[in-house]
């Protein structure tokens, strides 16, 4: 049984940053105290002015196991997560094989976990044409919600849904109050990509904002019609901010995430042939990025998630630099916190903003808001200690991902994660893992024995 306290002048609580003592007992936060009582008998670790924050929650991670473990896998993904201060992930229903679109496939996913789960992990089910009758069995198994695509997903075994498929699924999800996560791009037949395949500008032009804007307009209409929790993943087009804001003002159950790479990079700075920057929707121009930041600060965008989607080098086509054919996906999980903080601090954002965007709001989407994502009495003691003033340079030697390909290579970032606690156990300290295989499977539902 763990019983100790973390003392710091910078504890990020729901009421702001303050000097506090976080008392941890038996895996939970027993209390958050302003001062140490004179009769306090637990061990106290005085961290000075290091930041104590809830562990980062990333609800958008492609772990790709079983079946494509050579792309990533639970072992390397969750190690990278611990090193980066992430304590809870939610795994996407692709690109594992099988994809998580049936209850049987979900069983295969759970069977792949023993010995490899170093953070807590929940799971999204997949919605594809023809699997309406698998929705309730997957809910019964404990998925936290469902993910659908409106354009080709990148792998043929996860086809995109039509509006008609969504019309069948959304009433069911609404009944269970589970979210539908949607990749919002509605492609047209028109081929816009012409000319030089190494050109980033050509790739950008091949996936225009209108694809996203049309898809988001459709999802807002369906969200209103079915009153089904609807979540737009990785928003890139700033042209959709207005309609999203309006839908939220009208009280629709609509939430939105964007990804670190849309906030950190800009199209103008991406060299031709550098396919480690390829993702869908694409990283857009500087003025678009500035508008995403304003929407995030204003609460129109709820939070930030990595969309970590790695692939082996041969699929990224780094040698040919062919943007049109390379795998679309950015590997970034380990740097979720420092990337966002590095960009946010330049824009006058606070540490409380970071905790809201990386801990508190993602917990709400995943249905974990009552127990994770905040430093508050009774919450799980998934905690991190980090130094926002210290910098480091991303190098291959510190990457815990399976593949050492990331657009953040050689970037100097602010924010060094020094300690990671999982349910009160110190599992990562000063670059070393001190506790592995301690993650819990997070299943939806009161009878599912949530970790
Ligand atoms: Zn994704």
Coordinates of C-alpha atoms and ligand atoms in Angstrom, one line a residue:
X1 CA 0.0 0.0 0.0
X2 CA 1.4 3.4 -1.0
X3 CA 1.3 6.2 1.4
X4 CA 3.3 9.4 0.8
X5 CA 2.9 13.0 -0.1
X6 CA 4.3 15.3 -2.9
X7 CA 5.0 18.8 -1.8
X8 CA 5.5 21.6 -4.4
X9 CA 5.0 25.3 -4.8
X10 CA 3.4 24.6 -8.2
X11 CA 0.6 22.0 -7.9
X12 CA -1.9 22.3 -10.7
X13 CA -5.3 22.0 -9.1
X14 CA -8.8 22.7 -10.6
X15 CA -8.6 26.0 -8.8
X16 CA -5.3 27.0 -10.3
X17 CA -1.6 26.6 -9.5
X18 CA -0.7 26.8 -5.9
X19 CA 1.6 25.6 -3.2
X20 CA 0.2 22.3 -1.9
X21 CA 0.8 18.9 -0.5
X22 CA -0.7 16.0 -2.5
X23 CA -1.3 13.2 -0.1
X24 CA -1.4 9.8 -1.9
X25 CA -2.9 6.8 -0.2
X26 CA -3.5 3.4 -1.7
X27 CA -3.4 4.6 -5.3
X28 CA -5.7 7.5 -4.8
X29 CA -5.3 11.2 -3.9
X30 CA -6.4 11.1 -0.2
X31 CA -6.3 14.9 0.0
X32 CA -4.8 18.1 -1.3
X33 CA -3.6 20.2 1.6
X34 CA -2.4 23.8 1.8
X35 CA 0.0 23.0 4.6
X36 CA 1.4 19.9 6.2
X37 CA -0.5 19.1 9.5
X38 CA 1.9 18.9 12.4
X39 CA 0.9 15.3 13.0
X40 CA 1.4 14.2 9.4
X41 CA 3.2 10.8 9.5
X42 CA 3.6 9.9 5.8
X43 CA 6.8 10.3 3.8
X44 CA 6.9 13.7 2.2
X45 CA 8.8 14.3 -1.1
X46 CA 9.6 18.0 -1.3
X47 CA 9.9 18.9 -5.0
X48 CA 10.6 22.6 -4.6
X49 CA 9.1 24.5 -7.6
X50 CA 8.8 21.5 -9.9
X51 CA 5.3 21.2 -11.4
X52 CA 3.0 18.5 -10.0
X53 CA 0.2 17.8 -12.5
X54 CA -2.3 15.0 -13.3
X55 CA -0.9 12.5 -15.7
X56 CA -1.6 13.3 -19.4
X57 CA -4.5 11.5 -21.0
X58 CA -4.3 10.9 -24.8
X59 CA -7.6 9.6 -26.2
X60 CA -6.3 9.4 -29.8
X61 CA -3.5 6.8 -30.2
X62 CA -3.0 4.2 -32.9
X63 CA -1.2 1.4 -31.1
X64 CA -1.7 -1.1 -33.9
X65 CA -1.6 -4.3 -31.9
X66 CA -2.5 -7.1 -32.6
X67 CA -1.6 -7.7 -36.2
X68 CA 0.5 -4.6 -37.0
X69 CA 2.8 -4.8 -34.0
X70 CA 5.7 -4.1 -36.3
X71 CA 4.2 -0.6 -36.7
X72 CA 4.2 0.1 -32.9
X73 CA 2.5 -2.2 -30.3
X74 CA 1.4 -1.8 -26.6
X75 CA 4.9 -2.4 -25.2
X76 CA 6.7 0.4 -27.0
X77 CA 3.7 2.8 -27.1
X78 CA 3.1 2.6 -23.4
X79 CA 6.8 2.9 -22.5
X80 CA 7.0 6.0 -24.6
X81 CA 3.9 7.3 -22.9
X82 CA 5.3 6.9 -19.4
X83 CA 8.6 8.6 -20.5
X84 CA 6.4 11.5 -21.8
X85 CA 4.2 11.9 -18.7
X86 CA 1.2 10.2 -20.2
X87 CA -0.6 7.8 -17.8
X88 CA -3.8 6.9 -19.8
X89 CA -4.2 6.2 -23.5
X90 CA -7.3 5.3 -25.5
X91 CA -6.4 3.0 -28.4
X92 CA -8.0 3.5 -31.8
X93 CA -9.8 0.6 -33.5
X94 CA -7.3 0.8 -36.4
X95 CA -4.6 -0.1 -37.6
X96 CA -4.6 -3.3 -35.6
X97 CA -5.4 -6.5 -37.5
X98 CA -8.1 -7.4 -37.0
X99 CA -9.6 -3.9 -36.7
X100 CA -11.7 -3.5 -33.5
X101 CA -15.1 -3.6 -35.3
X102 CA -16.4 -6.8 -33.7
X103 CA -16.7 -8.2 -30.2
X104 CA -14.5 -11.1 -31.3
X105 CA -11.8 -8.7 -32.5
X106 CA -12.0 -6.8 -29.2
X107 CA -11.3 -10.1 -27.3
X108 CA -8.2 -10.6 -29.5
X109 CA -7.1 -7.1 -28.6
X110 CA -7.4 -7.8 -24.8
X111 CA -5.6 -11.1 -25.3
X112 CA -2.6 -9.2 -26.7
X113 CA -2.2 -7.0 -23.6
X114 CA -0.6 -9.2 -20.8
X115 CA 2.9 -8.2 -20.0
X116 CA 2.8 -5.1 -22.3
X117 CA 0.6 -2.5 -20.6
X118 CA 2.7 0.1 -18.9
X119 CA 0.0 2.8 -18.7
X120 CA -3.7 2.6 -18.3
X121 CA -5.5 2.0 -21.5
X122 CA -9.1 2.2 -22.8
X123 CA -10.4 1.3 -26.3
X124 CA -12.6 2.8 -29.0
X125 CA -14.7 0.4 -31.1
X126 CA -14.8 0.9 -34.8
X127 CA -17.9 1.8 -36.9
X128 CA -17.8 0.5 -40.5
X129 CA -20.5 -0.3 -43.1
X130 CA -22.4 -3.3 -42.0
X131 CA -21.3 -3.7 -38.4
X132 CA -24.4 -2.1 -36.7
X133 CA -25.2 -5.4 -35.1
X134 CA -21.7 -5.4 -33.4
X135 CA -22.2 -2.0 -31.7
X136 CA -24.1 -3.3 -28.6
X137 CA -21.8 -6.4 -28.2
X138 CA -18.8 -4.0 -28.3
X139 CA -20.5 -1.8 -25.7
X140 CA -21.1 -4.8 -23.6
X141 CA -17.4 -5.7 -23.8
X142 CA -16.6 -2.2 -22.5
X143 CA -15.5 0.1 -25.3
X144 CA -15.6 3.8 -24.4
X145 CA -17.2 4.9 -27.6
X146 CA -16.9 4.5 -31.4
X147 CA -14.7 5.9 -34.2
X148 CA -15.8 6.3 -37.8
X149 CA -14.3 7.7 -41.0
X150 CA -16.0 9.7 -43.7
X151 CA -13.2 9.2 -46.2
X152 CA -10.7 6.3 -46.9
X153 CA -9.0 5.4 -43.6
X154 CA -5.7 4.4 -45.1
X155 CA -6.4 0.6 -44.7
X156 CA -8.9 -1.3 -46.7
X157 CA -10.3 -3.4 -43.8
X158 CA -11.6 -0.2 -42.1
X159 CA -13.9 1.3 -44.8
X160 CA -15.5 4.6 -44.3
X161 CA -19.1 5.0 -43.3
X162 CA -21.8 6.7 -45.3
X163 CA -24.4 9.1 -43.8
X164 CA -26.8 6.2 -43.9
X165 CA -24.5 4.0 -41.7
X166 CA -24.2 6.9 -39.2
X167 CA -28.0 7.2 -39.2
X168 CA -28.2 3.6 -38.0
X169 CA -25.5 3.9 -35.4
X170 CA -26.1 7.3 -33.8
X171 CA -29.5 6.5 -32.1
X172 CA -27.8 3.4 -30.5
X173 CA -24.8 5.5 -29.2
X174 CA -27.2 8.2 -28.0
X175 CA -29.1 5.6 -26.0
X176 CA -25.9 4.6 -24.2
X177 CA -24.6 8.2 -24.0
X178 CA -21.3 7.1 -25.7
X179 CA -19.4 9.4 -28.1
X180 CA -19.0 9.0 -31.8
X181 CA -15.6 10.1 -32.9
X182 CA -15.4 11.1 -36.5
X183 CA -12.5 11.6 -38.9
X184 CA -14.0 14.5 -40.8
X185 CA -13.0 14.7 -44.4
X186 CA -15.6 14.2 -47.2
X187 CA -13.5 13.6 -50.3
X188 CA -14.6 14.5 -53.8
X189 CA -13.7 12.5 -56.9
X190 CA -11.8 15.4 -58.3
X191 CA -8.1 14.7 -58.3
X192 CA -6.4 17.9 -57.2
X193 CA -2.9 16.4 -56.8
X194 CA -0.9 17.0 -59.9
X195 CA 2.7 17.4 -60.7
X196 CA 5.6 16.8 -58.4
X197 CA 4.8 14.1 -55.9
X198 CA 7.5 15.3 -53.4
X199 CA 5.9 18.8 -53.2
X200 CA 4.3 19.5 -49.8
X201 CA 2.2 22.2 -51.4
X202 CA 0.8 19.7 -53.8
X203 CA -0.1 17.3 -51.0
X204 CA -1.7 20.2 -49.1
X205 CA -3.8 21.1 -52.1
X206 CA -4.9 17.5 -52.5
X207 CA -6.8 17.6 -49.2
X208 CA -8.5 21.0 -49.1
X209 CA -10.3 22.6 -46.2
X210 CA -13.6 22.1 -47.9
X211 CA -13.3 18.3 -47.4
X212 CA -13.2 18.9 -43.6
X213 CA -15.7 21.7 -43.6
X214 CA -18.3 19.7 -45.6
X215 CA -17.8 16.7 -43.3
X216 CA -18.1 18.8 -40.1
X217 CA -21.3 20.4 -41.4
X218 CA -22.8 16.9 -41.9
X219 CA -21.7 15.8 -38.4
X220 CA -23.2 18.9 -36.8
X221 CA -26.5 18.2 -38.6
X222 CA -26.5 14.6 -37.4
X223 CA -25.4 15.5 -33.9
X224 CA -28.5 17.8 -33.7
X225 CA -30.9 15.3 -35.2
X226 CA -29.9 12.4 -33.0
X227 CA -28.7 14.2 -29.9
X228 CA -25.7 11.8 -30.0
X229 CA -22.4 12.9 -28.4
X230 CA -20.3 13.7 -31.4
X231 CA -16.5 14.3 -31.3
X232 CA -14.5 15.8 -34.2
X233 CA -11.0 14.4 -34.1
X234 CA -7.9 16.3 -35.2
X235 CA -9.5 19.5 -36.5
X236 CA -7.2 21.1 -39.0
X237 CA -9.4 23.5 -41.0
X238 CA -9.9 26.8 -39.2
X239 CA -12.9 27.5 -41.5
X240 CA -15.0 25.2 -39.4
X241 CA -14.4 27.0 -36.2
X242 CA -17.4 29.3 -36.7
X243 CA -20.0 26.6 -37.3
X244 CA -18.6 24.6 -34.4
X245 CA -18.8 27.6 -32.1
X246 CA -22.4 28.1 -33.2
X247 CA -23.3 24.5 -32.7
X248 CA -21.9 24.6 -29.2
X249 CA -23.7 27.8 -28.4
X250 CA -26.9 26.0 -29.4
X251 CA -26.2 23.4 -26.8
X252 CA -25.3 20.4 -29.1
X253 CA -23.3 17.6 -27.5
X254 CA -20.4 18.4 -29.7
X255 CA -16.7 18.3 -28.7
X256 CA -13.5 18.9 -30.8
X257 CA -9.9 18.1 -30.5
X258 CA -6.9 19.3 -32.5
X259 CA -3.5 17.7 -32.6
X260 CA -0.1 19.0 -31.5
X261 CA 1.3 19.1 -35.0
X262 CA -1.4 21.5 -36.3
X263 CA -0.4 23.9 -33.5
X264 CA 3.3 23.5 -33.7
X265 CA 4.2 23.3 -37.4
X266 CA 3.0 25.3 -40.4
X267 CA 2.8 24.3 -44.1
X268 CA 5.3 27.1 -45.0
X269 CA 8.0 25.4 -43.0
X270 CA 7.6 21.8 -44.3
X271 CA 10.3 20.9 -46.9
X272 CA 9.4 18.9 -50.0
X273 CA 10.0 15.2 -49.6
X274 CA 9.9 15.2 -45.8
X275 CA 7.1 12.6 -45.4
X276 CA 7.5 12.3 -41.7
X277 CA 5.2 15.4 -41.7
X278 CA 2.5 13.7 -43.7
X279 CA -0.8 13.3 -41.9
X280 CA -4.5 13.6 -42.8
X281 CA -6.0 16.2 -42.8
X282 CA -2.7 17.9 -43.6
X283 CA -0.8 20.6 -41.6
X284 CA -2.0 23.9 -43.0
X285 CA -0.7 27.4 -43.4
X286 CA 0.4 29.8 -40.7
X287 CA -2.7 32.0 -40.7
X288 CA -4.8 28.8 -40.3
X289 CA -2.7 27.7 -37.3
X290 CA -3.1 31.1 -35.6
X291 CA -6.9 30.7 -35.8
X292 CA -6.7 27.2 -34.3
X293 CA -4.8 28.6 -31.4
X294 CA -7.5 31.3 -30.8
X295 CA -10.2 28.6 -30.9
X296 CA -8.3 26.5 -28.4
X297 CA -7.7 29.4 -26.1
X298 CA -11.4 30.4 -26.4
X299 CA -12.6 26.9 -25.6
X300 CA -14.2 26.2 -29.0
X301 CA -11.6 23.5 -29.4
X302 CA -11.8 21.4 -26.2
X303 CA -8.4 19.7 -26.1
X304 CA -5.3 18.4 -27.8
X305 CA -4.5 14.8 -28.6
X306 CA -1.5 13.4 -30.6
X307 CA -3.1 11.1 -33.1
X308 CA 0.1 9.2 -32.7
X309 CA 0.1 7.0 -35.9
X310 CA 3.5 5.5 -36.6
X311 CA 4.5 3.2 -39.4
X312 CA 7.8 1.4 -40.4
X313 CA 10.3 3.4 -42.5
X314 CA 9.5 1.6 -45.7
X315 CA 5.9 2.8 -45.6
X316 CA 6.9 6.4 -44.9
X317 CA 8.9 6.4 -48.2
X318 CA 11.5 8.7 -46.8
X319 CA 13.9 7.9 -49.6
X320 CA 11.7 8.8 -52.5
X321 CA 9.9 11.5 -50.5
X322 CA 6.6 10.7 -52.3
X323 CA 4.0 12.6 -50.3
X324 CA 1.2 11.1 -52.4
X325 CA 2.0 7.5 -51.6
X326 CA 3.7 7.6 -48.2
X327 CA 1.8 6.4 -45.1
X328 CA -0.1 9.3 -43.6
X329 CA 0.5 9.5 -39.8
X330 CA 2.7 11.4 -37.4
X331 CA 4.6 9.7 -34.6
X332 CA 4.6 12.0 -31.5
X333 CA 3.2 10.2 -28.4
X334 CA 6.2 10.7 -26.2
X335 CA 6.3 14.5 -26.8
X336 CA 2.6 15.3 -26.4
X337 CA 3.3 17.5 -23.3
X338 CA 6.6 19.3 -24.3
X339 CA 5.5 20.0 -27.9
X340 CA 2.3 21.6 -26.7
X341 CA 3.9 23.5 -23.9
X342 CA 6.7 24.8 -26.1
X343 CA 4.2 26.3 -28.5
X344 CA 1.8 27.4 -25.8
X345 CA 4.2 29.3 -23.6
X346 CA 5.2 31.5 -26.6
X347 CA 1.5 32.4 -26.9
X348 CA 1.0 33.4 -23.3
X349 CA -0.8 30.3 -22.2
X350 CA -0.5 29.0 -18.7
X351 CA 0.2 25.7 -17.0
X352 CA -3.4 25.5 -16.1
X353 CA -4.3 25.7 -19.8
X354 CA -2.0 22.7 -20.4
X355 CA -3.7 20.7 -17.6
X356 CA -7.1 21.5 -19.0
X357 CA -6.1 20.6 -22.6
X358 CA -4.1 17.4 -21.8
X359 CA -5.7 16.0 -18.7
X360 CA -9.1 17.4 -17.7
X361 CA -11.0 17.6 -21.0
X362 CA -9.7 14.4 -22.6
X363 CA -10.9 12.6 -19.4
X364 CA -14.4 13.9 -20.1
X365 CA -14.5 12.4 -23.6
X366 CA -13.3 9.0 -22.4
X367 CA -15.9 8.9 -19.6
X368 CA -13.2 9.1 -16.9
X369 CA -13.9 12.6 -15.6
X370 CA -15.0 11.4 -12.2
X371 CA -11.7 9.7 -11.4
X372 CA -8.9 10.9 -13.7
X373 CA -7.5 14.1 -15.2
X374 CA -7.4 16.3 -12.1
X375 CA -5.5 16.6 -8.8
X376 CA -8.4 16.4 -6.4
X377 CA -9.5 14.4 -3.4
X378 CA -10.6 10.9 -4.3
X379 CA -9.1 11.0 -7.8
X380 CA -6.6 8.3 -9.0
X381 CA -3.0 9.1 -8.2
X382 CA -1.8 9.2 -11.8
X383 CA 0.6 12.1 -11.4
X384 CA 3.6 13.6 -13.0
X385 CA 6.4 15.9 -11.9
X386 CA 7.9 18.1 -14.6
X387 CA 10.0 21.1 -15.1
X388 CA 8.5 23.6 -17.6
X389 CA 11.6 25.8 -17.6
X390 CA 14.1 23.0 -18.6
X391 CA 14.7 22.2 -22.3
X392 CA 15.9 19.2 -24.2
X393 CA 16.5 18.2 -27.8
X394 CA 14.6 15.4 -29.4
X395 CA 17.1 12.8 -30.5
X396 CA 16.8 9.2 -31.7
X397 CA 18.5 8.0 -28.5
X398 CA 15.7 9.2 -26.2
X399 CA 12.8 8.0 -28.4
X400 CA 10.9 5.0 -26.9
X401 CA 8.7 4.6 -30.0
X402 CA 9.3 1.5 -32.0
X403 CA 10.4 3.6 -35.0
X404 CA 12.7 6.6 -34.7
X405 CA 10.8 8.6 -37.3
X406 CA 9.2 11.8 -36.1
X407 CA 8.9 15.3 -37.4
X408 CA 10.0 16.5 -34.0
X409 CA 13.6 15.1 -34.4
X410 CA 16.2 17.7 -33.5
X411 CA 13.5 20.2 -32.1
X412 CA 14.5 21.9 -28.8
X413 CA 11.5 21.6 -26.5
X414 CA 10.6 23.1 -23.2
X415 CA 9.2 20.8 -20.5
X416 CA 11.2 17.8 -19.0
X417 CA 9.2 15.0 -17.4
X418 CA 11.0 13.9 -14.3
X419 CA 8.7 11.5 -12.6
X420 CA 5.5 9.6 -13.6
X421 CA 3.3 7.9 -11.0
X422 CA 0.7 5.3 -11.9
X423 CA -2.0 4.8 -9.2
X424 CA 0.5 6.0 -6.6
X425 CA 3.5 3.9 -7.9
X426 CA 6.6 5.7 -9.2
X427 CA 7.0 4.1 -12.6
X428 CA 9.4 6.5 -14.3
X429 CA 12.1 8.6 -12.8
X430 CA 14.8 10.7 -14.3
X431 CA 14.9 8.8 -17.6
X432 CA 14.6 5.3 -16.1
X433 CA 11.6 3.0 -15.8
X434 CA 11.0 2.0 -12.2
X435 CA 7.8 0.0 -12.7
X436 CA 6.5 -1.7 -15.8
X437 CA 3.4 -3.7 -16.6
X438 CA 1.3 -1.8 -14.0
X439 CA -1.3 -0.3 -16.4
X440 CA -5.0 -1.2 -16.0
X441 CA -7.5 -1.9 -18.7
X442 CA -10.2 0.8 -18.6
X443 CA -13.6 -0.6 -19.6
X444 CA -16.8 1.3 -19.7
X445 CA -19.7 0.3 -17.4
X446 CA -20.2 0.0 -13.7
X447 CA -19.8 -3.8 -13.7
X448 CA -16.7 -4.0 -15.8
X449 CA -14.2 -3.8 -12.9
X450 CA -12.6 -0.5 -14.0
X451 CA -8.9 -0.4 -12.9
Ligands
LIG1 ZN1 -6.1 8.9 -35.9

